[in-house]
């Protein structure tokens, strides 16, 4: 049975960090919609050019573009055993599309860990987030510093601060999350697969709580 896990929560809650840990532990692909968009921006593709206008303002990329992009990702063979989804779905329309996509190859979303944290915590985390240029590995200047300043521990790539992690954009992204993504909390709760995780604990403690739920 394939294992599809959707990580839900506001920007900065720790989805990407925990997705990296889970993907490694379960040998599943980590699918981050934000990373795929950033990859397209780097390569200056048509999708990248379109997505950037929304991302730089902290708005969501329209559903049709996002769904088409994820469909393409799911057409690759590494997704058949399952995947850790980070940042997708972000709207009920995306969640409906995901359900249809997965049912196409006999899969379904098994579990939706939902990370909570106060706005203050989110802002502090995003302000100090450093991301690896090559593969999107995530660090924090205080909470998860790289061994060598400005360099990714895993692939020696330079670390950069995302444009949309500027204070003004961060606050807007949190609003966008509340209005457009938060309805997914009820969406998945109704299906009986939502599991609330206290995202304000240290990284290792969040990972331990998550593991406790996953290997029950
Ligand atoms: P964070 O890790 O801070 O939550 P992401 O890297 O997931 O941020 O997303 C960065 C930006 O990419 C979002 O603000 C949005 O503009 C765009 N994006 C990512 N995923 C989606 C999605 N599923 N639907 C629409 N836009 C998305
Ligand atoms: P998201 O994908 O939900 O936007 P990230 O995983 O990118 O969140 O984390 C945002 C920032 O906070 C990163 O700099 C990361 O290193 C840091 N971080 C993640 N989880 C924790 C945690 N539990 N405690 C402290 N800092 C964290």
mmCIF file of C-alpha atoms and ligand atoms in Angstrom:
data_model
loop_
_atom_site.group_PDB
_atom_site.id
_atom_site.type_symbol
_atom_site.label_atom_id
_atom_site.label_comp_id
_atom_site.label_asym_id
_atom_site.label_seq_id
_atom_site.Cartn_x
_atom_site.Cartn_y
_atom_site.Cartn_z
ATOM 1 C CA UNK A 1 0.000 0.000 0.000
ATOM 2 C CA UNK A 2 1.580 3.353 -0.969
ATOM 3 C CA UNK A 3 1.996 5.921 1.797
ATOM 4 C CA UNK A 4 1.070 9.495 0.980
ATOM 5 C CA UNK A 5 1.520 11.965 3.814
ATOM 6 C CA UNK A 6 0.464 15.607 3.548
ATOM 7 C CA UNK A 7 2.192 18.057 5.897
ATOM 8 C CA UNK A 8 -0.125 20.946 6.741
ATOM 9 C CA UNK A 9 0.564 24.169 8.619
ATOM 10 C CA UNK A 10 1.408 27.851 8.240
ATOM 11 C CA UNK A 11 4.639 29.085 6.638
ATOM 12 C CA UNK A 12 7.492 28.563 9.072
ATOM 13 C CA UNK A 13 5.744 25.835 11.076
ATOM 14 C CA UNK A 14 8.464 23.319 10.164
ATOM 15 C CA UNK A 15 6.901 21.333 7.311
ATOM 16 C CA UNK A 16 9.989 21.329 5.099
ATOM 17 C CA UNK A 17 12.311 20.445 7.971
ATOM 18 C CA UNK A 18 10.187 17.490 9.058
ATOM 19 C CA UNK A 19 9.579 16.430 5.432
ATOM 20 C CA UNK A 20 13.348 16.056 4.948
ATOM 21 C CA UNK A 21 13.562 13.861 8.064
ATOM 22 C CA UNK A 22 10.577 11.684 7.088
ATOM 23 C CA UNK A 23 11.654 11.310 3.459
ATOM 24 C CA UNK A 24 15.052 10.047 4.582
ATOM 25 C CA UNK A 25 13.651 7.716 7.220
ATOM 26 C CA UNK A 26 11.014 6.135 4.984
ATOM 27 C CA UNK A 27 12.958 6.435 1.705
ATOM 28 C CA UNK A 28 10.104 8.323 0.095
ATOM 29 C CA UNK A 29 10.360 11.334 -2.208
ATOM 30 C CA UNK A 30 9.939 14.738 -0.572
ATOM 31 C CA UNK A 31 7.669 16.739 -2.842
ATOM 32 C CA UNK A 32 7.781 20.437 -2.029
ATOM 33 C CA UNK A 33 5.653 22.571 -4.343
ATOM 34 C CA UNK A 34 7.631 25.669 -3.297
ATOM 35 C CA UNK A 35 10.935 23.964 -4.202
ATOM 36 C CA UNK A 36 9.592 22.932 -7.616
ATOM 37 C CA UNK A 37 8.452 26.503 -8.287
ATOM 38 C CA UNK A 38 11.844 27.871 -7.175
ATOM 39 C CA UNK A 39 13.594 25.355 -9.440
ATOM 40 C CA UNK A 40 11.483 26.602 -12.362
ATOM 41 C CA UNK A 41 12.301 30.213 -11.502
ATOM 42 C CA UNK A 42 16.014 29.361 -11.447
ATOM 43 C CA UNK A 43 15.755 27.740 -14.885
ATOM 44 C CA UNK A 44 13.616 30.609 -16.174
ATOM 45 C CA UNK A 45 10.916 28.271 -17.514
ATOM 46 C CA UNK A 46 7.500 29.545 -18.551
ATOM 47 C CA UNK A 47 6.013 28.160 -15.318
ATOM 48 C CA UNK A 48 8.780 29.835 -13.305
ATOM 49 C CA UNK A 49 8.133 33.243 -14.867
ATOM 50 C CA UNK A 50 4.390 32.941 -14.160
ATOM 51 C CA UNK A 51 4.824 31.607 -10.621
ATOM 52 C CA UNK A 52 7.319 34.268 -9.605
ATOM 53 C CA UNK A 53 4.826 37.116 -9.975
ATOM 54 C CA UNK A 54 2.625 35.483 -7.315
ATOM 55 C CA UNK A 55 5.380 34.158 -5.058
ATOM 56 C CA UNK A 56 7.229 37.451 -4.731
ATOM 57 C CA UNK A 57 4.007 39.063 -3.436
ATOM 58 C CA UNK A 58 3.325 36.201 -1.050
ATOM 59 C CA UNK A 59 0.197 35.178 -2.994
ATOM 60 C CA UNK A 60 -0.665 31.623 -3.942
ATOM 61 C CA UNK A 61 0.128 30.507 -7.473
ATOM 62 C CA UNK A 62 -3.241 29.822 -9.193
ATOM 63 C CA UNK A 63 -4.677 26.329 -8.698
ATOM 64 C CA UNK A 64 -4.619 25.311 -12.375
ATOM 65 C CA UNK A 65 -0.879 25.969 -12.715
ATOM 66 C CA UNK A 66 -0.063 24.359 -9.376
ATOM 67 C CA UNK A 67 -2.153 21.260 -10.014
ATOM 68 C CA UNK A 68 -0.650 20.770 -13.496
ATOM 69 C CA UNK A 69 2.846 21.051 -12.010
ATOM 70 C CA UNK A 70 2.129 18.452 -9.299
ATOM 71 C CA UNK A 71 0.476 16.133 -11.829
ATOM 72 C CA UNK A 72 3.673 16.171 -13.838
ATOM 73 C CA UNK A 73 5.678 15.370 -10.672
ATOM 74 C CA UNK A 74 3.370 12.465 -9.855
ATOM 75 C CA UNK A 75 3.808 11.046 -13.332
ATOM 76 C CA UNK A 76 7.385 10.078 -12.398
ATOM 77 C CA UNK A 77 7.993 6.530 -11.205
ATOM 78 C CA UNK A 78 9.528 7.412 -7.815
ATOM 79 C CA UNK A 79 6.063 8.402 -6.523
ATOM 80 C CA UNK A 80 4.398 5.001 -6.820
ATOM 81 C CA UNK A 81 5.366 3.810 -3.312
ATOM 82 C CA UNK A 82 4.231 7.031 -1.710
ATOM 83 C CA UNK A 83 5.480 10.538 -1.000
ATOM 84 C CA UNK A 84 5.851 13.203 1.644
ATOM 85 C CA UNK A 85 3.942 16.241 0.405
ATOM 86 C CA UNK A 86 5.102 19.593 1.735
ATOM 87 C CA UNK A 87 3.219 22.746 0.740
ATOM 88 C CA UNK A 88 0.687 20.980 -1.474
ATOM 89 C CA UNK A 89 -2.305 20.988 -1.273
ATOM 90 C CA UNK A 90 -2.857 24.584 -0.131
ATOM 91 C CA UNK A 91 -6.512 25.000 -1.147
ATOM 92 C CA UNK A 92 -9.561 22.684 -1.068
ATOM 93 C CA UNK A 93 -9.535 22.611 -4.916
ATOM 94 C CA UNK A 94 -5.935 21.314 -4.796
ATOM 95 C CA UNK A 95 -6.898 18.723 -2.184
ATOM 96 C CA UNK A 96 -9.756 17.492 -4.408
ATOM 97 C CA UNK A 97 -7.360 17.281 -7.366
ATOM 98 C CA UNK A 98 -4.854 15.338 -5.257
ATOM 99 C CA UNK A 99 -7.506 12.812 -4.282
ATOM 100 C CA UNK A 100 -8.328 12.195 -7.948
ATOM 101 C CA UNK A 101 -4.643 12.006 -8.928
ATOM 102 C CA UNK A 102 -3.782 9.440 -6.249
ATOM 103 C CA UNK A 103 -6.842 7.309 -6.875
ATOM 104 C CA UNK A 104 -5.577 7.006 -10.464
ATOM 105 C CA UNK A 105 -2.859 4.705 -9.183
ATOM 106 C CA UNK A 106 -4.605 3.174 -6.222
ATOM 107 C CA UNK A 107 -3.271 5.561 -3.578
ATOM 108 C CA UNK A 108 -4.799 7.934 -1.066
ATOM 109 C CA UNK A 109 -3.697 10.405 1.580
ATOM 110 C CA UNK A 110 -3.133 8.305 4.707
ATOM 111 C CA UNK A 111 -2.282 10.952 7.248
ATOM 112 C CA UNK A 112 -2.162 14.738 7.564
ATOM 113 C CA UNK A 113 0.124 15.965 10.352
ATOM 114 C CA UNK A 114 -0.944 19.529 11.111
ATOM 115 C CA UNK A 115 1.761 21.706 12.685
ATOM 116 C CA UNK A 116 0.746 24.517 15.008
ATOM 117 C CA UNK A 117 2.871 27.471 16.195
ATOM 118 C CA UNK A 118 2.182 31.059 17.231
ATOM 119 C CA UNK A 119 2.594 33.870 14.689
ATOM 120 C CA UNK A 120 5.507 35.179 16.742
ATOM 121 C CA UNK A 121 7.313 31.854 16.378
ATOM 122 C CA UNK A 122 6.590 31.687 12.639
ATOM 123 C CA UNK A 123 7.971 35.189 12.061
ATOM 124 C CA UNK A 124 11.110 34.473 14.083
ATOM 125 C CA UNK A 125 11.727 31.266 12.164
ATOM 126 C CA UNK A 126 11.186 32.728 8.711
ATOM 127 C CA UNK A 127 13.363 35.741 9.463
ATOM 128 C CA UNK A 128 16.292 33.411 10.218
ATOM 129 C CA UNK A 129 15.671 30.763 7.547
ATOM 130 C CA UNK A 130 18.530 29.986 5.171
ATOM 131 C CA UNK A 131 17.856 27.723 2.200
ATOM 132 C CA UNK A 132 20.300 25.746 0.091
ATOM 133 C CA UNK A 133 20.580 26.892 -3.502
ATOM 134 C CA UNK A 134 21.073 23.421 -4.982
ATOM 135 C CA UNK A 135 18.471 21.257 -3.269
ATOM 136 C CA UNK A 136 16.396 23.366 -0.904
ATOM 137 C CA UNK A 137 17.887 21.987 2.346
ATOM 138 C CA UNK A 138 16.694 24.152 5.249
ATOM 139 C CA UNK A 139 18.680 25.794 8.045
ATOM 140 C CA UNK A 140 18.107 28.452 10.673
ATOM 141 C CA UNK A 141 20.666 30.945 11.777
ATOM 142 C CA UNK A 142 19.985 30.108 15.469
ATOM 143 C CA UNK A 143 17.764 27.046 15.710
ATOM 144 C CA UNK A 144 19.487 24.851 13.124
ATOM 145 C CA UNK A 145 22.729 26.493 12.005
ATOM 146 C CA UNK A 146 24.890 24.919 9.295
ATOM 147 C CA UNK A 147 28.325 23.654 10.354
ATOM 148 C CA UNK A 148 29.984 26.234 8.125
ATOM 149 C CA UNK A 149 28.311 29.635 7.877
ATOM 150 C CA UNK A 150 26.526 30.205 4.570
ATOM 151 C CA UNK A 151 27.188 26.701 3.232
ATOM 152 C CA UNK A 152 24.866 23.680 3.080
ATOM 153 C CA UNK A 153 26.017 20.731 5.250
ATOM 154 C CA UNK A 154 24.802 18.193 2.699
ATOM 155 C CA UNK A 155 25.991 19.402 -0.680
ATOM 156 C CA UNK A 156 28.318 22.361 -0.089
ATOM 157 C CA UNK A 157 25.958 24.629 -1.981
ATOM 158 C CA UNK A 158 25.663 28.294 -0.906
ATOM 159 C CA UNK A 159 22.759 29.195 1.388
ATOM 160 C CA UNK A 160 20.481 32.104 0.557
ATOM 161 C CA UNK A 161 17.684 34.010 2.215
ATOM 162 C CA UNK A 162 14.413 33.719 0.305
ATOM 163 C CA UNK A 163 12.931 36.965 -1.032
ATOM 164 C CA UNK A 164 9.524 36.077 0.338
ATOM 165 C CA UNK A 165 10.971 35.645 3.851
ATOM 166 C CA UNK A 166 11.123 39.449 4.233
ATOM 167 C CA UNK A 167 9.038 40.639 7.198
ATOM 168 C CA UNK A 168 6.240 42.364 5.178
ATOM 169 C CA UNK A 169 5.763 39.408 2.847
ATOM 170 C CA UNK A 170 5.827 36.931 5.721
ATOM 171 C CA UNK A 171 2.912 38.618 7.455
ATOM 172 C CA UNK A 172 0.925 38.608 4.224
ATOM 173 C CA UNK A 173 1.718 34.897 3.686
ATOM 174 C CA UNK A 174 0.384 34.090 7.137
ATOM 175 C CA UNK A 175 -2.880 35.904 6.227
ATOM 176 C CA UNK A 176 -3.069 34.040 2.930
ATOM 177 C CA UNK A 177 -2.581 30.783 4.845
ATOM 178 C CA UNK A 178 -5.442 31.613 7.224
ATOM 179 C CA UNK A 179 -7.883 32.555 4.473
ATOM 180 C CA UNK A 180 -7.028 30.030 1.753
ATOM 181 C CA UNK A 181 -5.236 27.052 3.320
ATOM 182 C CA UNK A 182 -6.672 26.792 6.847
ATOM 183 C CA UNK A 183 -9.999 25.383 5.486
ATOM 184 C CA UNK A 184 -7.988 22.206 4.815
ATOM 185 C CA UNK A 185 -7.815 21.601 8.573
ATOM 186 C CA UNK A 186 -11.563 20.811 8.620
ATOM 187 C CA UNK A 187 -11.358 19.152 5.211
ATOM 188 C CA UNK A 188 -8.953 16.512 6.536
ATOM 189 C CA UNK A 189 -10.374 16.396 10.070
ATOM 190 C CA UNK A 190 -13.720 15.344 8.575
ATOM 191 C CA UNK A 191 -11.951 12.500 6.805
ATOM 192 C CA UNK A 192 -10.491 11.365 10.144
ATOM 193 C CA UNK A 193 -6.840 11.659 9.068
ATOM 194 C CA UNK A 194 -5.730 14.927 10.689
ATOM 195 C CA UNK A 195 -3.122 14.622 13.470
ATOM 196 C CA UNK A 196 -2.256 17.774 15.380
ATOM 197 C CA UNK A 197 1.453 18.259 16.134
ATOM 198 C CA UNK A 198 2.884 20.859 18.491
ATOM 199 C CA UNK A 199 5.198 22.601 16.040
ATOM 200 C CA UNK A 200 6.663 24.971 18.606
ATOM 201 C CA UNK A 201 8.845 22.277 20.191
ATOM 202 C CA UNK A 202 12.499 21.868 19.188
ATOM 203 C CA UNK A 203 13.057 20.098 15.844
ATOM 204 C CA UNK A 204 13.975 16.713 17.417
ATOM 205 C CA UNK A 205 10.893 16.724 19.672
ATOM 206 C CA UNK A 206 8.585 17.512 16.758
ATOM 207 C CA UNK A 207 10.202 14.664 14.810
ATOM 208 C CA UNK A 208 9.689 12.305 17.765
ATOM 209 C CA UNK A 209 6.007 13.240 18.122
ATOM 210 C CA UNK A 210 5.542 12.743 14.403
ATOM 211 C CA UNK A 211 7.257 9.374 14.441
ATOM 212 C CA UNK A 212 5.068 8.265 17.354
ATOM 213 C CA UNK A 213 1.997 8.888 15.215
ATOM 214 C CA UNK A 214 3.400 7.349 12.060
ATOM 215 C CA UNK A 215 4.643 4.057 13.418
ATOM 216 C CA UNK A 216 1.651 3.271 15.584
HETATM 217 P P1 LIG B 1 6.772 27.901 3.067
HETATM 218 O O1 LIG B 1 7.765 26.775 3.215
HETATM 219 O O2 LIG B 1 7.245 29.127 3.724
HETATM 220 O O3 LIG B 1 5.402 27.507 3.498
HETATM 221 P P2 LIG B 1 6.733 27.309 0.242
HETATM 222 O O4 LIG B 1 8.119 27.113 -0.210
HETATM 223 O O5 LIG B 1 5.909 26.098 0.501
HETATM 224 O O6 LIG B 1 6.726 28.256 1.508
HETATM 225 O O7 LIG B 1 5.954 28.208 -0.802
HETATM 226 C C1 LIG B 1 6.492 29.434 -1.254
HETATM 227 C C2 LIG B 1 5.497 30.098 -2.194
HETATM 228 O O8 LIG B 1 5.282 29.257 -3.341
HETATM 229 C C3 LIG B 1 4.099 30.325 -1.623
HETATM 230 O O9 LIG B 1 4.006 31.540 -0.889
HETATM 231 C C4 LIG B 1 3.264 30.372 -2.922
HETATM 232 O O10 LIG B 1 3.437 31.617 -3.592
HETATM 233 C C5 LIG B 1 3.937 29.296 -3.766
HETATM 234 N N1 LIG B 1 3.324 27.980 -3.535
HETATM 235 C C6 LIG B 1 3.928 26.886 -3.011
HETATM 236 N N2 LIG B 1 3.076 25.851 -2.969
HETATM 237 C C7 LIG B 1 1.898 26.294 -3.470
HETATM 238 C C8 LIG B 1 0.632 25.712 -3.665
HETATM 239 N N3 LIG B 1 0.388 24.440 -3.311
HETATM 240 N N4 LIG B 1 -0.352 26.471 -4.216
HETATM 241 C C9 LIG B 1 -0.131 27.746 -4.574
HETATM 242 N N5 LIG B 1 1.042 28.367 -4.401
HETATM 243 C C10 LIG B 1 2.059 27.668 -3.847
HETATM 244 P P1 LIG B 2 7.878 25.482 6.532
HETATM 245 O O1 LIG B 2 8.300 24.493 5.478
HETATM 246 O O2 LIG B 2 6.668 25.044 7.295
HETATM 247 O O3 LIG B 2 7.739 26.867 5.980
HETATM 248 P P2 LIG B 2 10.595 25.178 7.546
HETATM 249 O O4 LIG B 2 10.776 23.733 7.805
HETATM 250 O O5 LIG B 2 11.214 25.754 6.324
HETATM 251 O O6 LIG B 2 9.025 25.557 7.621
HETATM 252 O O7 LIG B 2 11.127 25.958 8.837
HETATM 253 C C1 LIG B 2 11.164 27.378 8.908
HETATM 254 C C2 LIG B 2 12.434 27.801 9.632
HETATM 255 O O8 LIG B 2 12.355 27.396 11.002
HETATM 256 C C3 LIG B 2 13.721 27.166 9.109
HETATM 257 O O9 LIG B 2 14.752 28.102 9.228
HETATM 258 C C4 LIG B 2 13.956 25.957 10.023
HETATM 259 O O10 LIG B 2 15.347 25.661 10.169
HETATM 260 C C5 LIG B 2 13.365 26.450 11.340
HETATM 261 N N1 LIG B 2 12.674 25.393 12.100
HETATM 262 C C6 LIG B 2 11.925 24.376 11.606
HETATM 263 N N2 LIG B 2 11.396 23.635 12.601
HETATM 264 C C7 LIG B 2 11.830 24.219 13.759
HETATM 265 C C8 LIG B 2 11.631 23.921 15.161
HETATM 266 N N3 LIG B 2 10.867 22.884 15.538
HETATM 267 N N4 LIG B 2 12.228 24.725 16.060
HETATM 268 C C9 LIG B 2 12.983 25.795 15.668
HETATM 269 N N5 LIG B 2 13.212 26.118 14.385
HETATM 270 C C10 LIG B 2 12.645 25.348 13.434
#
